[in-house]
Every structure is written in C-alpha cells, then in structure tokens.
Coordinates of C-alpha atoms in Angstrom, one line a residue:
M2 CA -107.3 -175.8 -77.7
S3 CA -107.9 -175.0 -74.1
I4 CA -109.3 -171.5 -73.8
A5 CA -108.9 -171.6 -70.1
Q6 CA -105.3 -172.0 -70.4
M7 CA -105.1 -169.2 -73.2
H8 CA -106.7 -167.1 -70.4
K9 CA -104.0 -167.8 -67.8
Q10 CA -101.1 -167.1 -70.3
M11 CA -102.5 -163.9 -71.1
S12 CA -103.1 -163.0 -67.8
E13 CA -100.4 -164.1 -66.2
S14 CA -97.3 -165.1 -68.1
A15 CA -94.2 -163.0 -68.9
G16 CA -93.3 -162.1 -72.7
F17 CA -95.0 -160.7 -75.5
I18 CA -97.3 -160.3 -78.2
A19 CA -96.0 -160.8 -81.5
A20 CA -97.3 -158.5 -84.5
L21 CA -97.7 -161.1 -87.5
D22 CA -100.3 -159.2 -89.1
Q23 CA -99.1 -156.7 -92.0
S24 CA -101.7 -156.9 -94.7
G25 CA -102.7 -155.0 -97.8
G26 CA -100.8 -152.2 -98.3
S27 CA -98.3 -152.7 -95.8
T28 CA -97.0 -156.5 -97.2
P29 CA -94.6 -154.5 -100.1
G30 CA -93.1 -152.5 -97.9
A31 CA -92.4 -155.4 -95.3
L32 CA -91.3 -157.6 -98.1
R33 CA -88.9 -154.9 -99.4
H34 CA -87.7 -154.2 -95.7
Y35 CA -87.0 -158.4 -95.8
G36 CA -85.0 -158.4 -98.7
I37 CA -88.2 -159.3 -101.4
P38 CA -88.2 -156.6 -104.3
D39 CA -91.8 -155.6 -105.7
S40 CA -90.8 -157.5 -109.2
A41 CA -90.8 -160.9 -107.4
Y42 CA -94.1 -161.6 -107.7
S43 CA -97.2 -160.2 -110.0
N44 CA -100.2 -160.3 -108.2
D45 CA -101.6 -160.0 -105.0
A46 CA -101.5 -163.5 -104.3
E47 CA -98.2 -164.1 -105.0
M48 CA -97.2 -161.5 -102.7
F49 CA -98.9 -163.2 -99.9
T50 CA -97.8 -166.2 -100.8
L51 CA -94.5 -164.8 -100.2
M52 CA -95.3 -162.7 -96.9
H53 CA -96.9 -166.2 -95.3
E54 CA -93.3 -167.9 -96.0
M55 CA -91.8 -165.3 -94.3
R56 CA -94.0 -165.5 -90.9
V57 CA -93.7 -169.4 -91.3
R58 CA -90.2 -169.0 -91.3
V59 CA -90.5 -166.6 -88.1
I60 CA -92.9 -168.8 -86.5
T61 CA -91.1 -172.1 -86.4
A62 CA -87.9 -170.7 -85.5
P63 CA -86.4 -172.2 -82.4
A64 CA -86.8 -169.5 -80.0
F65 CA -90.3 -168.2 -81.1
T66 CA -92.1 -169.8 -78.3
G67 CA -94.3 -169.1 -75.5
K68 CA -91.3 -168.8 -73.2
K69 CA -90.9 -165.6 -74.3
V70 CA -93.5 -164.9 -77.1
I71 CA -96.9 -165.6 -75.0
A72 CA -99.3 -164.8 -78.5
A73 CA -99.1 -163.8 -82.0
I74 CA -101.5 -161.6 -84.2
L75 CA -102.6 -162.9 -87.8
F76 CA -103.9 -161.4 -91.0
E77 CA -106.9 -163.3 -92.3
Q78 CA -105.0 -165.2 -94.8
T79 CA -102.6 -166.3 -92.1
M80 CA -104.9 -167.9 -90.2
N81 CA -106.7 -169.5 -92.7
G82 CA -102.4 -171.3 -93.7
L83 CA -101.0 -173.8 -92.7
V84 CA -97.3 -175.0 -91.7
K85 CA -96.0 -178.3 -92.6
D86 CA -100.0 -179.5 -93.0
T87 CA -101.3 -177.7 -89.7
P88 CA -103.5 -174.6 -89.5
V89 CA -101.4 -172.1 -88.1
P90 CA -103.9 -171.5 -85.0
T91 CA -103.0 -175.2 -84.1
F92 CA -99.6 -175.0 -85.0
L93 CA -98.9 -171.8 -82.6
W94 CA -100.7 -173.0 -80.0
Q95 CA -99.8 -176.8 -79.8
D96 CA -96.6 -177.0 -80.9
R97 CA -95.2 -173.5 -80.1
G98 CA -97.4 -172.7 -76.6
V99 CA -98.0 -169.1 -78.8
V100 CA -101.9 -168.0 -78.0
P101 CA -103.3 -166.7 -81.8
F102 CA -105.0 -163.3 -82.2
L103 CA -106.4 -162.3 -85.6
K104 CA -106.2 -158.8 -87.0
V105 CA -110.3 -158.2 -87.9
D106 CA -109.8 -154.4 -89.2
K107 CA -110.0 -153.7 -93.0
G108 CA -107.9 -150.6 -93.0
L109 CA -108.6 -147.0 -92.5
Q110 CA -111.3 -144.1 -93.6
P111 CA -109.8 -140.4 -94.5
E112 CA -109.0 -138.4 -92.2
T113 CA -111.3 -136.5 -89.7
G114 CA -111.2 -134.1 -86.9
G115 CA -107.2 -135.3 -86.4
V116 CA -107.9 -139.2 -86.6
Q117 CA -108.6 -142.1 -89.1
L118 CA -111.7 -144.4 -87.9
M119 CA -112.0 -147.9 -89.2
K120 CA -113.5 -148.9 -92.5
P121 CA -116.9 -150.7 -91.9
I122 CA -116.2 -154.8 -91.7
P123 CA -118.3 -156.5 -93.7
N124 CA -119.3 -159.7 -92.8
L125 CA -117.5 -159.8 -89.5
D126 CA -119.9 -162.1 -88.0
A127 CA -118.3 -164.7 -90.0
L128 CA -115.4 -163.8 -89.8
L129 CA -115.2 -164.3 -86.1
D130 CA -117.3 -167.3 -86.3
E131 CA -114.3 -168.5 -88.5
A132 CA -111.7 -167.7 -85.9
V133 CA -113.8 -169.3 -83.0
S134 CA -114.1 -172.5 -85.2
K135 CA -110.1 -172.5 -85.8
G136 CA -109.1 -172.0 -81.7
V137 CA -108.4 -168.2 -81.9
Y138 CA -108.3 -166.7 -78.8
G139 CA -108.7 -163.2 -79.7
T140 CA -108.9 -160.0 -82.2
K141 CA -107.2 -157.0 -83.2
A142 CA -108.0 -154.0 -84.5
R143 CA -106.4 -150.8 -85.2
S144 CA -107.2 -146.9 -86.0
V145 CA -105.3 -144.2 -85.5
I146 CA -104.8 -141.0 -84.1
R147 CA -103.0 -137.7 -85.1
L148 CA -104.1 -134.6 -83.2
P149 CA -105.1 -134.4 -79.5
E150 CA -109.0 -133.1 -81.1
P151 CA -111.4 -133.9 -78.5
E152 CA -114.2 -135.0 -80.3
G153 CA -112.2 -137.2 -82.8
V154 CA -110.5 -138.9 -80.1
T155 CA -113.7 -139.6 -78.2
A156 CA -115.2 -141.0 -81.6
I157 CA -112.2 -143.1 -82.0
V158 CA -112.5 -144.9 -79.0
R159 CA -116.1 -145.0 -78.8
Q160 CA -116.0 -147.0 -82.1
Q161 CA -113.3 -149.6 -81.0
F162 CA -115.7 -150.0 -77.6
E163 CA -118.6 -150.8 -79.6
L164 CA -116.9 -152.9 -82.0
A165 CA -115.0 -154.7 -78.8
H166 CA -118.8 -155.5 -77.4
R167 CA -119.2 -157.5 -80.5
I168 CA -116.1 -159.2 -80.4
A169 CA -116.8 -160.5 -77.0
D170 CA -120.2 -161.8 -77.8
R171 CA -118.7 -164.3 -79.9
G172 CA -116.5 -165.2 -76.6
L173 CA -113.3 -163.7 -77.9
V174 CA -111.2 -161.6 -76.4
P175 CA -110.6 -158.0 -77.9
I176 CA -107.4 -155.9 -78.6
L177 CA -108.5 -152.4 -79.2
E178 CA -105.1 -150.6 -81.0
P179 CA -106.4 -146.9 -81.5
E180 CA -102.6 -145.8 -82.3
V181 CA -101.2 -142.3 -81.6
L182 CA -99.0 -141.6 -84.1
I183 CA -95.5 -141.2 -83.4
K184 CA -94.7 -138.1 -85.6
S185 CA -98.2 -136.4 -84.0
P186 CA -97.4 -133.0 -83.4
D187 CA -98.6 -132.7 -80.1
K188 CA -98.5 -136.9 -79.0
A189 CA -98.5 -136.5 -75.8
G190 CA -101.5 -134.1 -75.9
A191 CA -103.3 -137.1 -77.8
E192 CA -102.2 -139.5 -75.4
A193 CA -103.5 -137.6 -72.7
L194 CA -107.0 -137.2 -74.2
L195 CA -107.0 -141.4 -75.5
H196 CA -105.9 -142.1 -71.8
D197 CA -109.0 -140.3 -70.5
G198 CA -111.4 -141.9 -73.0
L199 CA -110.0 -145.3 -72.2
K200 CA -110.8 -144.7 -68.5
R201 CA -114.3 -143.3 -69.4
E202 CA -115.2 -146.0 -71.4
L203 CA -114.0 -148.6 -69.3
E204 CA -115.9 -147.6 -66.0
E205 CA -119.1 -147.8 -68.7
L206 CA -118.4 -151.0 -69.9
P207 CA -121.2 -153.4 -69.6
G208 CA -120.9 -156.9 -69.1
D209 CA -118.3 -158.6 -67.6
Y210 CA -115.6 -159.5 -70.0
Q211 CA -112.1 -158.5 -69.9
V212 CA -110.2 -156.6 -73.1
M213 CA -106.6 -155.7 -73.9
L214 CA -105.6 -152.1 -74.9
K215 CA -102.8 -151.6 -77.6
V216 CA -101.2 -148.1 -77.7
T217 CA -98.6 -146.1 -79.0
I218 CA -95.5 -146.6 -76.3
P219 CA -96.5 -142.8 -74.3
E220 CA -94.5 -139.7 -74.1
K221 CA -95.3 -139.9 -70.3
S222 CA -94.0 -143.0 -68.3
D223 CA -96.6 -144.7 -67.1
L224 CA -99.4 -142.7 -68.1
Y225 CA -101.5 -146.1 -68.6
L226 CA -100.5 -147.6 -65.4
D227 CA -103.8 -147.2 -63.9
L228 CA -105.4 -148.9 -67.1
V229 CA -102.5 -151.9 -67.1
Q230 CA -104.4 -152.1 -63.0
H231 CA -107.8 -152.1 -63.8
P232 CA -110.1 -155.3 -63.7
R233 CA -111.8 -154.9 -66.8
V234 CA -108.6 -155.0 -68.7
Q235 CA -106.3 -158.4 -69.1
R236 CA -102.9 -156.7 -70.6
V237 CA -101.4 -153.4 -72.0
V238 CA -99.6 -154.0 -74.7
A239 CA -97.3 -151.5 -76.7
L240 CA -96.8 -150.9 -80.3
S241 CA -93.7 -150.0 -81.8
G242 CA -95.1 -147.7 -84.4
G243 CA -92.1 -147.0 -86.1
Y244 CA -89.5 -146.5 -83.4
P245 CA -86.8 -148.5 -84.2
R246 CA -86.0 -151.7 -82.1
D247 CA -83.2 -150.1 -79.5
E248 CA -85.5 -147.2 -79.2
A249 CA -88.7 -148.9 -78.6
C250 CA -87.2 -151.1 -76.1
H251 CA -86.0 -148.6 -73.9
R252 CA -89.6 -146.4 -73.9
L253 CA -91.1 -149.3 -73.0
S254 CA -88.6 -150.5 -70.2
T255 CA -89.9 -147.2 -68.4
N256 CA -93.2 -148.1 -68.2
H257 CA -94.5 -150.7 -65.6
G258 CA -96.6 -153.1 -66.7
M259 CA -97.0 -152.9 -70.2
I260 CA -95.8 -155.6 -72.7
A261 CA -94.6 -154.8 -76.3
S262 CA -96.9 -155.8 -79.4
F263 CA -93.9 -155.3 -82.2
S264 CA -94.1 -155.9 -85.5
R265 CA -91.6 -153.9 -87.4
A266 CA -89.2 -154.1 -84.7
L267 CA -89.6 -157.8 -84.5
V268 CA -88.0 -158.6 -87.5
E269 CA -86.0 -155.5 -88.5
D270 CA -82.7 -157.4 -88.9
L271 CA -84.6 -160.2 -90.7
R272 CA -83.4 -160.9 -94.4
Y273 CA -84.3 -163.5 -96.8
S274 CA -81.1 -164.2 -98.1
M275 CA -80.0 -165.5 -94.4
T276 CA -79.2 -168.7 -94.3
D277 CA -81.3 -170.5 -91.7
V278 CA -78.6 -170.4 -88.5
A279 CA -78.5 -166.4 -89.3
F280 CA -82.1 -166.0 -89.3
D281 CA -83.0 -167.7 -86.6
A282 CA -79.7 -166.2 -84.5
A283 CA -81.1 -162.8 -85.2
L284 CA -84.4 -163.6 -84.7
E285 CA -83.7 -164.8 -81.0
K286 CA -81.7 -161.6 -80.0
S287 CA -84.8 -159.7 -81.3
I288 CA -86.8 -161.8 -78.9
D289 CA -84.7 -161.6 -76.0
Q290 CA -84.4 -158.1 -76.5
I291 CA -88.2 -157.3 -76.3
Y292 CA -88.7 -159.8 -73.4
K293 CA -86.4 -158.0 -71.2
A294 CA -87.6 -154.7 -72.0
S295 CA -91.5 -156.1 -71.7
T296 CA -90.5 -158.0 -68.1
Q297 CA -87.4 -155.8 -67.1
K298 CA -88.9 -152.0 -66.2
S299 CA -86.6 -149.2 -65.5

C-alpha cells in the first residue's frame, strides 16, 4: 500500500469519508435500524458477525469506490476481518481505492465539566503497530462536548492533541473528533469555544505532522474555514451527529472546504431485507447526495 498515494488522495481528492466504525453500545441500535432485531443474536460475537456482514455488503457495493468515497473509518474488529479472504484494509485500498482509517478510542468517561473525555486506551501502542502493519493510513478518536464550559472544552482539546501526538509518532494521521452534541442547550457557544481551543493548539503543535479534524456541522456556517486552510490540517470533516441525511447535507453544503464523515446518515435507508439491487441503489443515492454536499457548496 502506498502511503504517498493515500496522502495525495486525502489531501486533494474530492469526496467524503464513510464512518463504518459503530462499536460496543452503538452496535445493537445500528443493527435494529438495519432490520436485525436483538433476538437474532445471543452474544457479542454473533452481534459483531452480523455487523461485519452489513459492512461487507456496504463496501462491496458498486458505488462504494474512491471516486466519491475517499476513505472509510473502521472498528478494530472490522480492521481484523476479511472480505472474500482479503483483509478489509487491503480490500478497501487495492480493490475499492478507499483509504482505511481505524477508530482507536475505547468510549467515554462520565460527564464532568459539561464534557465527556475519552477513557484510557489500553495497549494503544500495540494497536497502532497492528494498524500500521495492515496498511491503515490514520486513526480516529471521539470525545463529547455538551456545554460551553471553558475548562471542560480545554480539557477535551488538550486530551485530543496529546493522543494525536502519540499517533503521529507511529506515522499515522490522527483524526481528532471532539463532537459537540446537536442537542446541546448552547451548541453555538460550545462550538465557538471549541474552534478557539483547536486553533490555539494547532498554533502550538510540535513537529511538522498534519492532523484531521472531525467536528459537528456548526450553527455558524464556515466557522471552521480558517482551520480548513491551516497548514497543519489535512482535512476538516463533518459528522452527521444524529441529523437526518437531508438536513445534514443541507447544513454541510453551507460550509466551504468541509467534507462529510457520516455514519448513520450514510446508511439510514439500508435494510437487511433489501434485495442486492435495491440495497445498491439506495446506497448509491446516499453516496451521491453526500458527495454533492461535500463538493458543491452554496
């Protein structure tokens, strides 16, 4: 796998990132939405097998290629899984032209100061070494902001950048995801604090590596445009955050330079019971809509 080619694609190509990294507590809900009830499995292993089958169905669909989907974020078990006897990261890049990323966080701590920091990540170094060995290009780690509390937001940003430095030391590109909840009672206020914190940390960032930022689509259009243009930022990408796809795409289309990294919004029309023809058509429609919002701005 050519890291130089992946870097060029992530830096220059038009398109968006598919977030296929539901894990742990979010998996049952994702399966229910797909049409698979809790009664269809009896343990976590069976649950993740069904989730893997869904993801394989997505990434092998005709429309899921690097022409519009420039990258995909994977859960650890997906990274370690196979598609037609081929490791998933290898299949994504060699067969689909899609750059593989890995979700590395292990969930959230209880809320304090209006935010939820990431839990400690045990065996992070071993996980990063495994990702490198499998041709993964970068990582993603998520934390959550609910309230515009300066100390809490500062703690979130600091933790994200500390983790990013460890990841960059392994030659991987970190995606920092400090999500502002769309149901925050002061979403715009929290986003303003986050923007300022991210900009401050970027100005003080050691070394010469680049990071990516994954943020909630802001209430103020183009809030993050100066970070899109920052030399230490490879991309600024947007999470859908629970917005339906139509609304998420409309909001995204007003933010110049920002591309999607949608999860629920990408697969919201897909169902287990669909024929392959219907499934592929629904996914193609979703990909086309998200691609347009990522590349054609109003």
